PDB file of C-alpha atoms in Angstrom:
ATOM      1  CA  GLU A   1     -38.297   1.858 -15.193  1.00  0.00           C
ATOM      2  CA  VAL A   2     -38.287  -0.065 -18.455  1.00  0.00           C
ATOM      3  CA  LYS A   3     -41.648  -1.806 -18.823  1.00  0.00           C
ATOM      4  CA  LEU A   4     -44.529  -2.879 -21.016  1.00  0.00           C
ATOM      5  CA  VAL A   5     -48.094  -2.882 -19.702  1.00  0.00           C
ATOM      6  CA  GLU A   6     -50.898  -4.576 -21.636  1.00  0.00           C
ATOM      7  CA  SER A   7     -54.578  -3.814 -21.286  1.00  0.00           C
ATOM      8  CA  GLY A   8     -57.875  -4.441 -23.039  1.00  0.00           C
ATOM      9  CA  GLY A   9     -58.347  -8.134 -22.441  1.00  0.00           C
ATOM     10  CA  GLY A  10     -61.654  -9.614 -21.353  1.00  0.00           C
ATOM     11  CA  LEU A  11     -64.519 -11.894 -22.238  1.00  0.00           C
ATOM     12  CA  VAL A  12     -65.869 -11.688 -25.791  1.00  0.00           C
ATOM     13  CA  GLN A  13     -68.308 -13.834 -27.744  1.00  0.00           C
ATOM     14  CA  PRO A  14     -67.230 -15.871 -30.765  1.00  0.00           C
ATOM     15  CA  GLY A  15     -67.259 -13.659 -33.829  1.00  0.00           C
ATOM     16  CA  GLY A  16     -66.702 -10.562 -31.735  1.00  0.00           C
ATOM     17  CA  SER A  17     -63.916  -7.999 -31.667  1.00  0.00           C
ATOM     18  CA  LEU A  18     -61.458  -6.682 -29.129  1.00  0.00           C
ATOM     19  CA  ARG A  19     -58.620  -4.184 -29.139  1.00  0.00           C
ATOM     20  CA  LEU A  20     -55.552  -4.767 -27.001  1.00  0.00           C
ATOM     21  CA  SER A  21     -53.154  -2.016 -26.027  1.00  0.00           C
ATOM     22  CA  CYS A  22     -49.596  -2.061 -24.752  1.00  0.00           C
ATOM     23  CA  ALA A  23     -48.070   0.991 -23.082  1.00  0.00           C
ATOM     24  CA  ALA A  24     -44.284   1.232 -23.193  1.00  0.00           C
ATOM     25  CA  ALA A  25     -42.156   3.166 -20.730  1.00  0.00           C
ATOM     26  CA  GLY A  26     -38.510   3.729 -19.926  1.00  0.00           C
ATOM     27  CA  PHE A  27     -37.036   3.263 -23.404  1.00  0.00           C
ATOM     28  CA  SER A  28     -37.169   4.768 -26.868  1.00  0.00           C
ATOM     29  CA  PHE A  29     -40.272   2.968 -28.129  1.00  0.00           C
ATOM     30  CA  SER A  30     -39.921   4.205 -31.697  1.00  0.00           C
ATOM     31  CA  SER A  31     -36.523   2.487 -32.026  1.00  0.00           C
ATOM     32  CA  TYR A  32     -37.756  -1.084 -31.686  1.00  0.00           C
ATOM     33  CA  TRP A  33     -39.725  -3.725 -33.526  1.00  0.00           C
ATOM     34  CA  MET A  34     -42.662  -4.769 -31.361  1.00  0.00           C
ATOM     35  CA  SER A  35     -44.576  -8.048 -31.240  1.00  0.00           C
ATOM     36  CA  TRP A  36     -47.614  -9.747 -29.785  1.00  0.00           C
ATOM     37  CA  VAL A  37     -47.116 -13.282 -28.473  1.00  0.00           C
ATOM     38  CA  ARG A  38     -49.924 -15.378 -27.015  1.00  0.00           C
ATOM     39  CA  GLN A  39     -50.240 -18.398 -24.783  1.00  0.00           C
ATOM     40  CA  ALA A  40     -53.403 -20.482 -24.598  1.00  0.00           C
ATOM     41  CA  PRO A  41     -54.237 -21.878 -21.138  1.00  0.00           C
ATOM     42  CA  GLY A  42     -51.791 -24.653 -20.278  1.00  0.00           C
ATOM     43  CA  LYS A  43     -50.128 -24.434 -23.700  1.00  0.00           C
ATOM     44  CA  GLY A  44     -46.940 -23.093 -25.220  1.00  0.00           C
ATOM     45  CA  LEU A  45     -46.006 -19.746 -26.708  1.00  0.00           C
ATOM     46  CA  GLU A  46     -47.243 -18.633 -30.128  1.00  0.00           C
ATOM     47  CA  TRP A  47     -45.988 -15.551 -31.949  1.00  0.00           C
ATOM     48  CA  VAL A  48     -48.933 -13.573 -33.339  1.00  0.00           C
ATOM     49  CA  ALA A  49     -47.642 -10.508 -35.165  1.00  0.00           C
ATOM     50  CA  ASN A  50     -44.960  -7.854 -35.224  1.00  0.00           C
ATOM     51  CA  ILE A  51     -44.434  -4.366 -36.566  1.00  0.00           C
ATOM     52  CA  MET A  52     -41.424  -2.394 -37.683  1.00  0.00           C
ATOM     53  CA  GLN A  53     -40.275   0.753 -35.900  1.00  0.00           C
ATOM     54  CA  ASP A  54     -42.142   3.146 -38.191  1.00  0.00           C
ATOM     55  CA  GLY A  55     -45.042   0.778 -38.906  1.00  0.00           C
ATOM     56  CA  ARG A  56     -44.131   0.250 -42.569  1.00  0.00           C
ATOM     57  CA  GLU A  57     -43.646  -3.502 -42.255  1.00  0.00           C
ATOM     58  CA  LYS A  58     -45.924  -5.928 -40.453  1.00  0.00           C
ATOM     59  CA  TYR A  59     -45.915  -9.714 -40.259  1.00  0.00           C
ATOM     60  CA  TYR A  60     -48.591 -12.107 -39.026  1.00  0.00           C
ATOM     61  CA  ALA A  61     -48.950 -15.741 -38.070  1.00  0.00           C
ATOM     62  CA  ASP A  62     -51.115 -17.651 -40.511  1.00  0.00           C
ATOM     63  CA  SER A  63     -53.571 -18.409 -37.703  1.00  0.00           C
ATOM     64  CA  VAL A  64     -54.530 -14.726 -37.383  1.00  0.00           C
ATOM     65  CA  LYS A  65     -53.830 -13.318 -40.844  1.00  0.00           C
ATOM     66  CA  GLY A  66     -56.839 -11.401 -42.161  1.00  0.00           C
ATOM     67  CA  ARG A  67     -58.498 -11.237 -38.732  1.00  0.00           C
ATOM     68  CA  PHE A  68     -55.966  -9.397 -36.550  1.00  0.00           C
ATOM     69  CA  ALA A  69     -54.219  -6.092 -37.231  1.00  0.00           C
ATOM     70  CA  ILE A  70     -51.163  -4.780 -35.419  1.00  0.00           C
ATOM     71  CA  SER A  71     -50.467  -1.060 -35.221  1.00  0.00           C
ATOM     72  CA  ARG A  72     -48.497   1.416 -33.174  1.00  0.00           C
ATOM     73  CA  ASP A  73     -48.532   5.061 -32.172  1.00  0.00           C
ATOM     74  CA  ASN A  74     -44.976   6.182 -31.489  1.00  0.00           C
ATOM     75  CA  ALA A  75     -46.145   9.555 -30.169  1.00  0.00           C
ATOM     76  CA  ARG A  76     -48.096   7.724 -27.469  1.00  0.00           C
ATOM     77  CA  ASN A  77     -45.488   4.979 -26.929  1.00  0.00           C
ATOM     78  CA  SER A  78     -48.230   2.444 -27.577  1.00  0.00           C
ATOM     79  CA  LEU A  79     -48.737  -0.795 -29.451  1.00  0.00           C
ATOM     80  CA  TYR A  80     -52.131  -2.160 -30.434  1.00  0.00           C
ATOM     81  CA  LEU A  81     -53.734  -5.386 -31.605  1.00  0.00           C
ATOM     82  CA  GLU A  82     -57.138  -5.181 -33.242  1.00  0.00           C
ATOM     83  CA  MET A  83     -58.749  -8.614 -33.113  1.00  0.00           C
ATOM     84  CA  ASN A  84     -61.805  -9.411 -35.220  1.00  0.00           C
ATOM     85  CA  SER A  85     -63.820 -12.559 -35.964  1.00  0.00           C
ATOM     86  CA  LEU A  86     -62.614 -14.032 -32.715  1.00  0.00           C
ATOM     87  CA  ARG A  87     -62.735 -17.782 -32.201  1.00  0.00           C
ATOM     88  CA  ALA A  88     -62.566 -20.009 -29.160  1.00  0.00           C
ATOM     89  CA  GLU A  89     -59.006 -20.961 -30.128  1.00  0.00           C
ATOM     90  CA  ASP A  90     -57.945 -17.311 -29.756  1.00  0.00           C
ATOM     91  CA  THR A  91     -58.450 -17.637 -25.996  1.00  0.00           C
ATOM     92  CA  ALA A  92     -55.038 -16.905 -24.483  1.00  0.00           C
ATOM     93  CA  VAL A  93     -52.891 -14.577 -22.478  1.00  0.00           C
ATOM     94  CA  TYR A  94     -51.574 -11.991 -24.939  1.00  0.00           C
ATOM     95  CA  TYR A  95     -48.108 -10.617 -24.261  1.00  0.00           C
ATOM     96  CA  CYS A  96     -46.589  -7.503 -25.745  1.00  0.00           C
ATOM     97  CA  ALA A  97     -42.863  -7.989 -26.409  1.00  0.00           C
ATOM     98  CA  ARG A  98     -39.975  -5.835 -27.542  1.00  0.00           C
ATOM     99  CA  ASP A  99     -37.116  -7.072 -29.669  1.00  0.00           C
ATOM    100  CA  SER A 100     -33.430  -6.742 -28.880  1.00  0.00           C
ATOM    101  CA  GLY A 101     -32.880  -3.546 -30.803  1.00  0.00           C
ATOM    102  CA  THR A 102     -30.751  -5.249 -33.421  1.00  0.00           C
ATOM    103  CA  ASP A 103     -33.697  -6.016 -35.729  1.00  0.00           C
ATOM    104  CA  LEU A 104     -33.246  -9.671 -34.817  1.00  0.00           C
ATOM    105  CA  GLU A 105     -36.608 -10.873 -33.660  1.00  0.00           C
ATOM    106  CA  TYR A 106     -36.003 -12.465 -30.316  1.00  0.00           C
ATOM    107  CA  PHE A 107     -37.777 -10.962 -27.352  1.00  0.00           C
ATOM    108  CA  TYR A 108     -35.769  -9.001 -24.847  1.00  0.00           C
ATOM    109  CA  LEU A 109     -38.600  -7.399 -22.866  1.00  0.00           C
ATOM    110  CA  TRP A 110     -42.079  -8.726 -22.086  1.00  0.00           C
ATOM    111  CA  GLY A 111     -45.211  -7.304 -20.520  1.00  0.00           C
ATOM    112  CA  GLN A 112     -47.201  -9.132 -17.853  1.00  0.00           C
ATOM    113  CA  GLY A 113     -49.906 -10.178 -20.317  1.00  0.00           C
ATOM    114  CA  THR A 114     -53.632  -9.640 -20.680  1.00  0.00           C
ATOM    115  CA  LEU A 115     -56.160 -12.488 -20.823  1.00  0.00           C
ATOM    116  CA  VAL A 116     -58.581 -12.775 -23.714  1.00  0.00           C
ATOM    117  CA  THR A 117     -61.404 -15.286 -23.328  1.00  0.00           C
ATOM    118  CA  VAL A 118     -63.598 -16.101 -26.315  1.00  0.00           C
ATOM    119  CA  SER A 119     -66.727 -17.849 -25.119  1.00  0.00           C
ATOM    120  CA  PRO A 120     -70.522 -17.644 -25.588  1.00  0.00           C
TER     121      PRO A 120
ATOM    122  CA  ALA B   1     -43.179 -22.745 -41.772  1.00  0.00           C
ATOM    123  CA  ILE B   2     -40.226 -24.034 -39.792  1.00  0.00           C
ATOM    124  CA  GLN B   3     -41.169 -26.423 -37.002  1.00  0.00           C
ATOM    125  CA  MET B   4     -39.284 -26.393 -33.712  1.00  0.00           C
ATOM    126  CA  THR B   5     -39.307 -29.644 -31.746  1.00  0.00           C
ATOM    127  CA  GLN B   6     -38.137 -29.747 -28.158  1.00  0.00           C
ATOM    128  CA  SER B   7     -37.270 -32.854 -26.220  1.00  0.00           C
ATOM    129  CA  PRO B   8     -38.100 -34.038 -23.751  1.00  0.00           C
ATOM    130  CA  SER B   9     -41.447 -32.335 -23.166  1.00  0.00           C
ATOM    131  CA  SER B  10     -40.963 -32.744 -19.439  1.00  0.00           C
ATOM    132  CA  PHE B  11     -38.711 -34.464 -16.948  1.00  0.00           C
ATOM    133  CA  SER B  12     -37.868 -34.598 -13.277  1.00  0.00           C
ATOM    134  CA  ALA B  13     -34.498 -33.649 -11.876  1.00  0.00           C
ATOM    135  CA  SER B  14     -32.834 -32.917  -8.574  1.00  0.00           C
ATOM    136  CA  THR B  15     -31.053 -29.832  -7.345  1.00  0.00           C
ATOM    137  CA  GLY B  16     -27.425 -30.063  -8.389  1.00  0.00           C
ATOM    138  CA  ASP B  17     -28.115 -32.129 -11.503  1.00  0.00           C
ATOM    139  CA  ARG B  18     -26.726 -31.248 -14.917  1.00  0.00           C
ATOM    140  CA  VAL B  19     -29.617 -31.079 -17.370  1.00  0.00           C
ATOM    141  CA  THR B  20     -29.781 -30.764 -21.128  1.00  0.00           C
ATOM    142  CA  ILE B  21     -32.754 -29.781 -23.263  1.00  0.00           C
ATOM    143  CA  THR B  22     -32.739 -30.282 -27.021  1.00  0.00           C
ATOM    144  CA  CYS B  23     -34.378 -28.185 -29.731  1.00  0.00           C
ATOM    145  CA  ARG B  24     -34.471 -29.315 -33.354  1.00  0.00           C
ATOM    146  CA  ALA B  25     -35.509 -27.158 -36.309  1.00  0.00           C
ATOM    147  CA  SER B  26     -37.176 -28.681 -39.357  1.00  0.00           C
ATOM    148  CA  GLN B  27     -34.798 -26.667 -41.530  1.00  0.00           C
ATOM    149  CA  GLY B  28     -31.624 -24.740 -40.855  1.00  0.00           C
ATOM    150  CA  VAL B  29     -31.879 -21.515 -38.894  1.00  0.00           C
ATOM    151  CA  ARG B  30     -28.112 -20.842 -38.682  1.00  0.00           C
ATOM    152  CA  SER B  31     -27.550 -19.461 -35.161  1.00  0.00           C
ATOM    153  CA  ASN B  32     -30.821 -17.527 -35.026  1.00  0.00           C
ATOM    154  CA  LEU B  33     -32.119 -19.290 -31.943  1.00  0.00           C
ATOM    155  CA  ALA B  34     -33.145 -18.003 -28.516  1.00  0.00           C
ATOM    156  CA  TRP B  35     -34.005 -19.737 -25.242  1.00  0.00           C
ATOM    157  CA  TYR B  36     -36.522 -18.503 -22.660  1.00  0.00           C
ATOM    158  CA  GLN B  37     -37.473 -19.539 -19.152  1.00  0.00           C
ATOM    159  CA  GLN B  38     -41.060 -19.236 -17.958  1.00  0.00           C
ATOM    160  CA  LYS B  39     -42.396 -19.739 -14.462  1.00  0.00           C
ATOM    161  CA  PRO B  40     -46.116 -20.263 -13.724  1.00  0.00           C
ATOM    162  CA  GLY B  41     -48.158 -17.102 -14.079  1.00  0.00           C
ATOM    163  CA  LYS B  42     -45.186 -15.075 -15.288  1.00  0.00           C
ATOM    164  CA  ALA B  43     -43.977 -13.759 -18.619  1.00  0.00           C
ATOM    165  CA  PRO B  44     -41.097 -15.561 -20.324  1.00  0.00           C
ATOM    166  CA  LYS B  45     -37.563 -14.390 -19.625  1.00  0.00           C
ATOM    167  CA  LEU B  46     -34.823 -14.318 -22.251  1.00  0.00           C
ATOM    168  CA  LEU B  47     -31.879 -16.538 -21.283  1.00  0.00           C
ATOM    169  CA  ILE B  48     -29.814 -17.010 -24.439  1.00  0.00           C
ATOM    170  CA  TYR B  49     -29.779 -15.584 -27.963  1.00  0.00           C
ATOM    171  CA  ALA B  50     -27.709 -16.295 -31.051  1.00  0.00           C
ATOM    172  CA  ALA B  51     -27.765 -19.920 -29.905  1.00  0.00           C
ATOM    173  CA  SER B  52     -25.008 -19.469 -27.327  1.00  0.00           C
ATOM    174  CA  THR B  53     -24.859 -15.855 -26.111  1.00  0.00           C
ATOM    175  CA  LEU B  54     -25.905 -15.495 -22.498  1.00  0.00           C
ATOM    176  CA  GLN B  55     -28.251 -12.587 -21.854  1.00  0.00           C
ATOM    177  CA  SER B  56     -26.850 -10.092 -19.356  1.00  0.00           C
ATOM    178  CA  GLY B  57     -27.732 -11.016 -15.786  1.00  0.00           C
ATOM    179  CA  VAL B  58     -28.422 -14.685 -16.518  1.00  0.00           C
ATOM    180  CA  PRO B  59     -26.364 -17.042 -14.317  1.00  0.00           C
ATOM    181  CA  SER B  60     -23.392 -18.698 -15.980  1.00  0.00           C
ATOM    182  CA  ARG B  61     -24.729 -22.169 -15.142  1.00  0.00           C
ATOM    183  CA  PHE B  62     -26.922 -21.708 -18.227  1.00  0.00           C
ATOM    184  CA  SER B  63     -25.313 -22.331 -21.600  1.00  0.00           C
ATOM    185  CA  GLY B  64     -26.455 -22.891 -25.142  1.00  0.00           C
ATOM    186  CA  SER B  65     -24.898 -24.540 -28.151  1.00  0.00           C
ATOM    187  CA  GLY B  66     -25.635 -25.614 -31.685  1.00  0.00           C
ATOM    188  CA  SER B  67     -26.278 -24.182 -35.110  1.00  0.00           C
ATOM    189  CA  GLY B  68     -28.231 -25.132 -38.183  1.00  0.00           C
ATOM    190  CA  THR B  69     -30.917 -27.531 -37.013  1.00  0.00           C
ATOM    191  CA  ASP B  70     -29.769 -28.909 -33.655  1.00  0.00           C
ATOM    192  CA  PHE B  71     -29.473 -26.907 -30.447  1.00  0.00           C
ATOM    193  CA  THR B  72     -29.095 -27.587 -26.758  1.00  0.00           C
ATOM    194  CA  LEU B  73     -29.687 -25.674 -23.541  1.00  0.00           C
ATOM    195  CA  THR B  74     -27.649 -26.935 -20.602  1.00  0.00           C
ATOM    196  CA  ILE B  75     -28.006 -26.081 -16.945  1.00  0.00           C
ATOM    197  CA  SER B  76     -24.768 -27.195 -15.361  1.00  0.00           C
ATOM    198  CA  TYR B  77     -25.912 -27.285 -11.731  1.00  0.00           C
ATOM    199  CA  LEU B  78     -29.671 -27.130 -11.291  1.00  0.00           C
ATOM    200  CA  GLN B  79     -30.848 -24.708  -8.636  1.00  0.00           C
ATOM    201  CA  SER B  80     -34.272 -24.562  -6.987  1.00  0.00           C
ATOM    202  CA  GLU B  81     -35.149 -21.402  -8.918  1.00  0.00           C
ATOM    203  CA  ASP B  82     -34.505 -23.187 -12.227  1.00  0.00           C
ATOM    204  CA  PHE B  83     -37.580 -25.383 -12.013  1.00  0.00           C
ATOM    205  CA  ALA B  84     -39.631 -23.899 -14.829  1.00  0.00           C
ATOM    206  CA  THR B  85     -40.621 -24.394 -18.451  1.00  0.00           C
ATOM    207  CA  TYR B  86     -38.072 -23.646 -21.153  1.00  0.00           C
ATOM    208  CA  TYR B  87     -38.802 -22.649 -24.742  1.00  0.00           C
ATOM    209  CA  CYS B  88     -36.623 -22.304 -27.802  1.00  0.00           C
ATOM    210  CA  GLN B  89     -37.501 -19.853 -30.597  1.00  0.00           C
ATOM    211  CA  GLN B  90     -36.159 -19.450 -34.113  1.00  0.00           C
ATOM    212  CA  TYR B  91     -35.900 -15.961 -35.541  1.00  0.00           C
ATOM    213  CA  TYR B  92     -34.236 -16.814 -38.845  1.00  0.00           C
ATOM    214  CA  ILE B  93     -37.355 -16.568 -40.955  1.00  0.00           C
ATOM    215  CA  TYR B  94     -41.018 -15.633 -40.661  1.00  0.00           C
ATOM    216  CA  PRO B  95     -43.189 -16.882 -39.124  1.00  0.00           C
ATOM    217  CA  LEU B  96     -41.320 -16.723 -35.845  1.00  0.00           C
ATOM    218  CA  VAL B  97     -41.784 -20.075 -34.144  1.00  0.00           C
ATOM    219  CA  PHE B  98     -41.383 -21.360 -30.600  1.00  0.00           C
ATOM    220  CA  GLY B  99     -40.732 -24.916 -29.589  1.00  0.00           C
ATOM    221  CA  GLY B 100     -43.422 -26.713 -27.610  1.00  0.00           C
ATOM    222  CA  GLY B 101     -41.629 -26.259 -24.302  1.00  0.00           C
ATOM    223  CA  THR B 102     -39.791 -28.441 -21.798  1.00  0.00           C
ATOM    224  CA  LYS B 103     -41.016 -28.491 -18.221  1.00  0.00           C
ATOM    225  CA  VAL B 104     -38.326 -29.184 -15.627  1.00  0.00           C
ATOM    226  CA  GLU B 105     -39.898 -30.538 -12.442  1.00  0.00           C
ATOM    227  CA  ILE B 106     -38.530 -31.369  -9.032  1.00  0.00           C
ATOM    228  CA  LYS B 107     -37.776 -35.044  -8.475  1.00  0.00           C
TER     229      LYS B 107
END
C-alpha cells in the first residue's frame, strides 16, 4: 500500500524543540521531492518546506526559515522536520506530502498528519 | 511572495447545483495551479493539476480552467460527498502558496 505516516507530534513549550518523522511505504521514496505542509486549527494550508530527491536542494517558507530544518534518509524511506525555537503560531497539524514525480511541486500523496501544540 | 486569493470564502449550495470557485494569483503562474478538496479531520486530496488536468479517479463533474492569474474550479452537479473545503495552490515559484480556502456548505 502506498502511504505516508507521520509521527513525533505533541505538546511542547514555547522556545522548545521537536522532531517530526514521516515514514514512506509502497513507492520509491528516493525518486520524489518531499514536503511538509501544516494547518493551524481552523485555518488553511501552509507549505512549510521541501527537499529534493537526494537532499541537495531544500526550500523553506519565510515563517520557519532559520528555525526549522528538513532532511531525509532514503535508506530508511523517511522524511524529517527538526523544529527549533517553537512559537505558539507553530501550533498546527503537520502533514508530510509527496510530489507528483514530475518535479512539479503539487502534492499527490498526503499523510494523515501529526499535531504539534506549542503552549506553556 | 505570490498571494493566492480565493472567492468566495464560503457559501451554501444544494445537491445538484453547479458551483464555481475562483482563485486569483497576485502575479502570473502560467498553468502551475492545483486544486485540493479537504474534509474535516482528513488530509487534503488532489483534484486537479496543471490548472485543468483531472487527477486519476476524480469524478468528471469536477473541472478546472484558467491560466496566468485567474482560475476556476467548477463542480457541475454537486453531490453530497462534495461538501468540503477547497484550496488552490500555485507551484510556479517558491514559496509554494495555497489560497485561503472555500468552504462549500449544505443549504
